[in-house]
Coordinates of N, CA and C in Angstrom, one line a residue:
M1 N 101.8 23.2 195.6 CA 102.9 23.2 194.5 C 102.4 24.2 193.4
I2 N 103.3 25.0 193.1 CA 103.1 25.9 192.0 C 102.6 25.3 190.5
E3 N 102.4 25.8 189.8 CA 102.1 25.1 188.1 C 103.3 25.3 187.8
I4 N 103.6 24.2 186.9 CA 104.8 23.8 185.9 C 104.5 23.7 185.1
D5 N 104.7 24.0 183.7 CA 104.4 23.3 182.5 C 105.5 22.2 182.5
P6 N 105.5 21.2 182.3 CA 106.4 20.0 182.0 C 107.4 20.3 180.8
Q7 N 106.9 20.7 179.9 CA 107.7 20.7 178.5 C 108.7 22.3 178.7
Q8 N 108.1 23.2 179.3 CA 108.8 24.2 179.2 C 109.7 23.7 180.5
L9 N 109.7 23.4 181.6 CA 110.7 22.9 182.6 C 111.7 22.0 181.8
A10 N 111.4 21.0 181.1 CA 112.2 20.1 180.1 C 113.0 21.1 179.3
D11 N 112.6 22.2 178.7 CA 113.5 22.9 177.7 C 114.3 23.9 178.5
R12 N 114.0 24.2 179.6 CA 114.8 25.3 180.5 C 116.0 24.0 181.1
Y13 N 115.8 22.6 181.5 CA 116.6 21.9 182.0 C 117.5 21.5 181.4
M14 N 117.3 21.3 180.2 CA 118.1 20.7 178.9 C 119.1 22.1 178.7
A15 N 118.6 23.3 178.4 CA 119.2 24.3 178.1 C 120.5 24.5 179.0
Q16 N 120.1 24.3 180.3 CA 121.5 24.6 181.1 C 122.7 23.9 180.8
W17 N 122.7 22.5 180.3 CA 123.8 21.8 179.6 C 124.4 22.7 178.3
N18 N 124.1 23.2 177.9 CA 124.4 24.3 176.9 C 125.1 25.8 177.0
V19 N 125.1 25.9 178.3 CA 125.4 27.6 178.5 C 126.9 27.6 178.7
R20 N 127.5 28.5 177.9 CA 128.7 28.8 177.7 C 129.6 29.5 179.1
D21 N 128.9 30.7 179.1 CA 129.2 31.6 180.1 C 129.2 31.0 181.8
A22 N 130.0 31.0 182.5 CA 130.1 30.5 183.9 C 129.2 31.3 184.5
A23 N 129.3 32.4 184.7 CA 128.5 33.3 185.4 C 126.9 33.0 185.0
E24 N 126.8 33.2 183.8 CA 125.4 32.8 183.3 C 124.6 31.4 183.5
R25 N 125.6 30.3 183.4 CA 125.4 28.9 183.7 C 125.0 28.7 185.5
R26 N 125.8 29.5 186.3 CA 125.6 29.3 187.6 C 123.9 30.1 187.9
A27 N 123.5 31.2 187.3 CA 122.5 32.0 187.5 C 121.4 30.9 187.1
V28 N 121.5 30.3 186.0 CA 120.5 29.3 185.4 C 120.1 28.1 186.4
I29 N 121.5 27.5 186.8 CA 121.4 26.6 187.8 C 120.4 27.0 189.2
E30 N 120.8 28.3 189.5 CA 120.3 28.6 191.0 C 118.7 29.0 190.9
R31 N 118.2 29.2 189.4 CA 116.8 29.5 189.3 C 116.1 28.2 189.1
L32 N 116.8 27.1 188.6 CA 116.2 26.0 188.0 C 116.3 24.8 189.5
W33 N 117.0 24.9 190.4 CA 117.4 23.8 191.2 C 117.2 24.4 192.7
A34 N 116.7 23.4 193.6 CA 116.5 24.0 195.0 C 118.3 23.8 195.5
E35 N 118.3 24.6 196.6 CA 119.2 24.8 197.0 C 120.4 23.6 197.4
D36 N 119.6 22.7 198.0 CA 120.2 21.5 198.3 C 119.7 20.1 197.4
G37 N 119.6 20.8 195.9 CA 119.2 19.7 195.0 C 120.4 18.8 194.6
T38 N 119.8 17.5 194.5 CA 120.9 16.2 194.1 C 120.4 16.0 192.7
H39 N 121.7 15.8 191.9 CA 121.8 15.3 190.6 C 122.0 13.6 190.5
I40 N 121.8 12.9 190.5 CA 122.2 11.5 190.5 C 122.0 10.7 189.2
L41 N 123.2 10.3 188.6 CA 123.4 9.6 187.2 C 123.5 8.3 187.4
H42 N 122.7 7.4 186.6 CA 123.0 6.0 186.4 C 124.3 6.1 185.3
P43 N 125.2 5.4 185.9 CA 126.7 5.7 185.3 C 126.4 5.0 184.0
P44 N 127.5 5.5 183.2 CA 127.6 4.4 181.8 C 128.1 2.9 182.1
A45 N 127.8 1.8 181.3 CA 128.3 0.6 181.6 C 129.4 0.4 182.0
E46 N 130.6 1.1 181.4 CA 131.9 0.8 181.7 C 132.2 1.1 183.2
I47 N 131.6 2.2 183.7 CA 131.9 2.4 185.3 C 131.0 1.6 185.9
R48 N 130.0 1.0 185.5 CA 129.2 0.2 186.3 C 130.2 -1.2 186.5
E49 N 130.6 -1.5 185.4 CA 131.5 -2.7 185.2 C 132.7 -2.6 186.1
T50 N 133.6 -1.7 186.1 CA 134.4 -1.3 187.1 C 134.2 -1.6 188.6
A51 N 133.1 -0.9 188.7 CA 132.8 -0.6 190.2 C 132.3 -2.0 190.6
A52 N 131.5 -2.9 189.7 CA 131.3 -4.4 189.9 C 132.6 -5.1 190.4
Q53 N 133.5 -4.9 189.6 CA 134.9 -5.5 189.9 C 135.3 -5.3 191.1
L54 N 135.1 -4.0 191.9 CA 135.4 -3.3 193.1 C 134.7 -3.7 194.1
G55 N 133.5 -4.6 193.8 CA 132.5 -5.0 194.8 C 131.3 -3.9 194.9
F56 N 131.2 -3.1 194.1 CA 129.9 -2.0 194.2 C 128.9 -2.6 193.3
D57 N 127.9 -3.0 193.8 CA 126.9 -3.6 192.9 C 126.1 -2.7 192.0
H58 N 125.3 -1.6 192.7 CA 124.7 -0.5 192.1 C 125.2 0.7 192.3
P59 N 126.4 1.2 191.7 CA 126.8 2.5 191.7 C 126.2 3.7 191.4
T60 N 126.1 4.7 192.0 CA 125.6 5.8 191.2 C 126.4 7.0 191.7
L61 N 126.3 8.1 190.4 CA 127.2 9.4 190.5 C 126.3 10.3 191.4
E62 N 126.5 11.1 192.4 CA 125.9 12.2 192.7 C 126.7 13.5 192.9
A63 N 125.8 14.6 192.7 CA 126.2 16.2 193.0 C 125.0 16.7 193.7
Q64 N 125.8 17.3 195.0 CA 124.8 17.8 195.7 C 124.7 19.1 196.0
G65 N 124.0 20.1 195.9 CA 124.0 21.7 195.8 C 124.6 22.1 194.9
Y66 N 124.2 23.7 194.9 CA 124.8 24.3 193.7 C 126.2 24.2 193.3
D67 N 127.1 24.3 194.2 CA 128.5 24.2 193.7 C 128.9 23.0 193.0
A68 N 128.4 21.8 193.4 CA 128.3 20.6 192.9 C 127.7 20.4 191.4
I69 N 126.6 20.9 191.6 CA 125.9 20.7 190.3 C 126.2 21.6 189.1
E70 N 127.1 22.8 189.5 CA 127.7 23.6 188.6 C 128.9 22.9 187.9
T71 N 129.6 22.4 189.0 CA 130.7 21.6 188.6 C 130.2 20.5 187.4
R72 N 129.2 19.5 187.9 CA 128.8 18.6 187.0 C 128.5 19.2 185.6
V73 N 127.6 20.4 185.5 CA 127.2 20.8 184.3 C 128.2 21.4 183.6
A74 N 129.1 22.0 184.1 CA 130.2 22.5 183.5 C 131.2 21.6 183.1
R75 N 131.4 20.6 183.5 CA 132.3 19.3 183.0 C 131.6 18.8 182.1
S76 N 130.3 18.2 181.9 CA 129.6 18.0 180.9 C 129.5 19.0 179.6
Y77 N 129.5 20.3 179.8 CA 129.6 21.2 178.6 C 131.0 21.2 178.2
E78 N 132.1 21.1 179.1 CA 133.3 21.1 178.2 C 133.5 19.9 177.5
R79 N 133.0 18.6 177.9 CA 133.4 17.6 177.1 C 132.4 17.2 175.9
F80 N 131.2 17.4 176.0 CA 130.2 17.0 175.0 C 130.0 18.5 174.1
V81 N 129.8 19.3 174.5 CA 129.4 20.5 173.8 C 130.7 21.2 173.4
E82 N 131.7 21.7 173.9 CA 132.7 22.5 173.7 C 133.4 21.6 172.8
K83 N 134.1 20.2 173.1 CA 135.0 19.4 172.6 C 134.6 18.6 171.5
Q84 N 132.9 17.8 171.6 CA 132.7 17.0 170.9 C 131.8 17.6 169.9
G85 N 131.2 19.0 170.0 CA 130.5 19.7 169.2 C 128.9 19.3 169.1
F86 N 128.2 18.9 170.3 CA 126.9 18.3 170.6 C 126.3 19.3 171.1
V87 N 124.9 19.5 171.1 CA 124.1 20.3 172.0 C 123.0 19.4 172.7
F88 N 122.5 19.8 173.6 CA 121.5 19.0 174.2 C 120.3 19.5 174.1
R89 N 119.0 18.8 173.7 CA 117.7 19.4 173.6 C 116.8 18.3 174.3
A90 N 115.4 19.2 174.7 CA 114.3 18.2 175.3 C 113.8 17.6 174.2
R91 N 113.3 16.3 174.3 CA 112.3 15.7 173.3 C 111.0 16.1 173.6
P92 N 110.1 16.1 172.7 CA 108.6 16.5 173.2 C 108.1 15.4 174.0
G93 N 107.0 16.0 174.7 CA 106.1 14.7 175.8 C 106.2 14.7 177.0
A94 N 107.2 15.6 177.7 CA 107.7 15.8 179.0 C 106.1 16.0 179.7
I95 N 106.1 15.4 180.7 CA 104.9 14.8 181.5 C 104.9 15.1 183.1
R96 N 104.1 15.4 183.5 CA 104.1 15.7 185.4 C 102.8 15.0 185.9
L97 N 103.2 14.2 186.9 CA 102.5 13.7 188.0 C 102.7 14.1 189.4
N98 N 101.9 15.2 189.7 CA 102.3 15.6 191.1 C 103.6 16.8 191.1
G99 N 104.5 16.1 192.0 CA 105.6 17.0 192.1 C 106.7 16.1 191.2
V100 N 106.4 15.2 190.2 CA 107.5 14.5 189.5 C 107.3 14.8 188.1
V101 N 108.3 15.1 187.4 CA 108.4 15.4 185.7 C 109.1 14.3 185.2
R102 N 108.9 13.4 184.1 CA 109.6 12.7 183.4 C 110.1 13.6 181.9
I103 N 111.2 13.7 181.3 CA 111.7 14.1 180.3 C 112.5 13.3 179.7
G104 N 112.4 13.4 178.4 CA 113.4 12.7 177.6 C 114.2 13.7 176.8
W105 N 115.3 13.5 176.5 CA 116.3 14.3 175.7 C 117.2 13.7 174.8
E106 N 118.1 14.5 174.3 CA 118.7 14.1 173.1 C 120.1 15.0 172.6
A107 N 121.1 14.5 172.5 CA 122.5 14.9 172.3 C 122.5 15.2 170.4
V108 N 122.5 16.0 170.0 CA 122.4 16.4 168.6 C 124.0 17.0 168.3
S109 N 124.5 16.5 167.1 CA 125.6 16.8 166.3 C 125.6 18.2 165.7
T110 N 126.2 19.2 166.2 CA 126.2 20.7 165.5 C 126.5 20.5 164.1
A111 N 127.6 19.4 163.6 CA 128.0 19.4 162.3 C 127.2 18.9 161.4
T112 N 126.4 17.9 161.7 CA 125.6 17.2 160.9 C 124.2 17.4 161.4
G113 N 123.7 17.5 162.3 CA 122.0 17.8 162.9 C 121.8 16.4 163.4
D114 N 122.8 15.1 163.4 CA 122.0 14.0 163.9 C 121.9 13.9 165.1
V115 N 121.0 13.0 165.7 CA 120.9 12.8 166.9 C 122.1 11.7 167.2
V116 N 122.8 11.9 168.0 CA 123.9 10.9 168.5 C 123.7 10.3 169.9
G117 N 122.8 10.5 170.6 CA 122.6 9.8 172.1 C 121.3 10.4 172.6
G118 N 120.9 10.3 173.7 CA 120.1 10.7 174.6 C 119.9 9.8 175.7
G119 N 118.8 10.0 176.3 CA 118.4 9.7 177.8 C 117.1 10.2 178.5
S120 N 116.7 9.8 179.5 CA 115.6 10.5 180.1 C 116.0 10.8 181.7
D121 N 115.1 11.6 182.1 CA 115.5 12.0 183.4 C 114.1 12.0 184.2
I122 N 114.3 11.9 185.5 CA 113.0 12.2 186.5 C 113.4 13.1 187.3
L123 N 112.6 14.4 187.3 CA 112.9 15.4 188.1 C 112.0 15.3 189.3
V124 N 112.2 15.5 190.4 CA 111.3 15.9 191.7 C 111.4 17.0 192.1
L125 N 110.2 17.5 192.3 CA 110.4 19.2 192.4 C 110.3 19.5 193.8
D126 N 110.6 20.5 194.4 CA 110.1 21.0 195.5 C 108.7 21.9 195.6
D127 N 108.1 22.7 196.6 CA 107.0 23.3 196.7 C 107.2 24.5 195.7
N128 N 108.4 24.9 195.6 CA 108.3 26.0 194.8 C 108.7 26.1 193.0
G129 N 108.6 24.7 193.0 CA 108.8 24.3 191.6 C 110.2 23.9 191.0
R130 N 111.2 24.0 191.9 CA 112.8 23.7 191.5 C 113.0 22.5 191.7
I131 N 113.9 21.7 191.2 CA 114.2 20.4 191.1 C 115.0 20.0 192.6
K132 N 114.3 19.3 193.0 CA 114.9 18.6 194.2 C 115.8 17.6 194.1
T133 N 115.3 16.6 193.5 CA 116.1 15.6 193.0 C 115.8 15.3 191.3
D134 N 117.3 14.9 190.6 CA 117.2 14.7 189.3 C 117.7 13.2 189.1
Y135 N 117.0 12.3 188.6 CA 117.5 10.9 188.5 C 117.6 10.7 186.9
M136 N 118.9 10.9 186.4 CA 119.7 11.1 185.2 C 119.6 9.7 184.4
F137 N 119.2 8.9 183.6 CA 119.2 7.8 182.7 C 119.9 7.9 181.3
P138 N 121.2 8.1 181.2 CA 121.8 8.3 179.8 C 121.2 7.1 179.2
G139 N 121.2 6.9 177.5 CA 120.9 5.9 176.9 C 119.7 5.2 176.8
S140 N 118.6 6.2 177.4 CA 117.4 5.3 177.3 C 116.2 6.2 177.1

């Protein structure tokens, strides 16, 4: 496994969520992610509650491969950055243990500078230092 500075990876990972230009966003994703990488989101409470009513005990939301990840990142950008005026940034303190990196992040209002949300991710890296699996936990 190649050497990766966990905080630099956290910063690059969070920066992808703020990229406005679609072509640049795709290029960032292809540098950051393995081709068959998977983003797995622990859904917000309202989605978990609705799923439980339908008989799904532990739902997850997944996007796999460059196209799906690009769609996921683009929709997040549209909803949170473009419409709500947030930017995403990594918190200090990312740590690496072998091929796994734990990061914390926050959503910041561009209007006030206030932190309005956040979460944590567990990134599993491939042998080239690209993200193979991303387990995202908003609100943590």
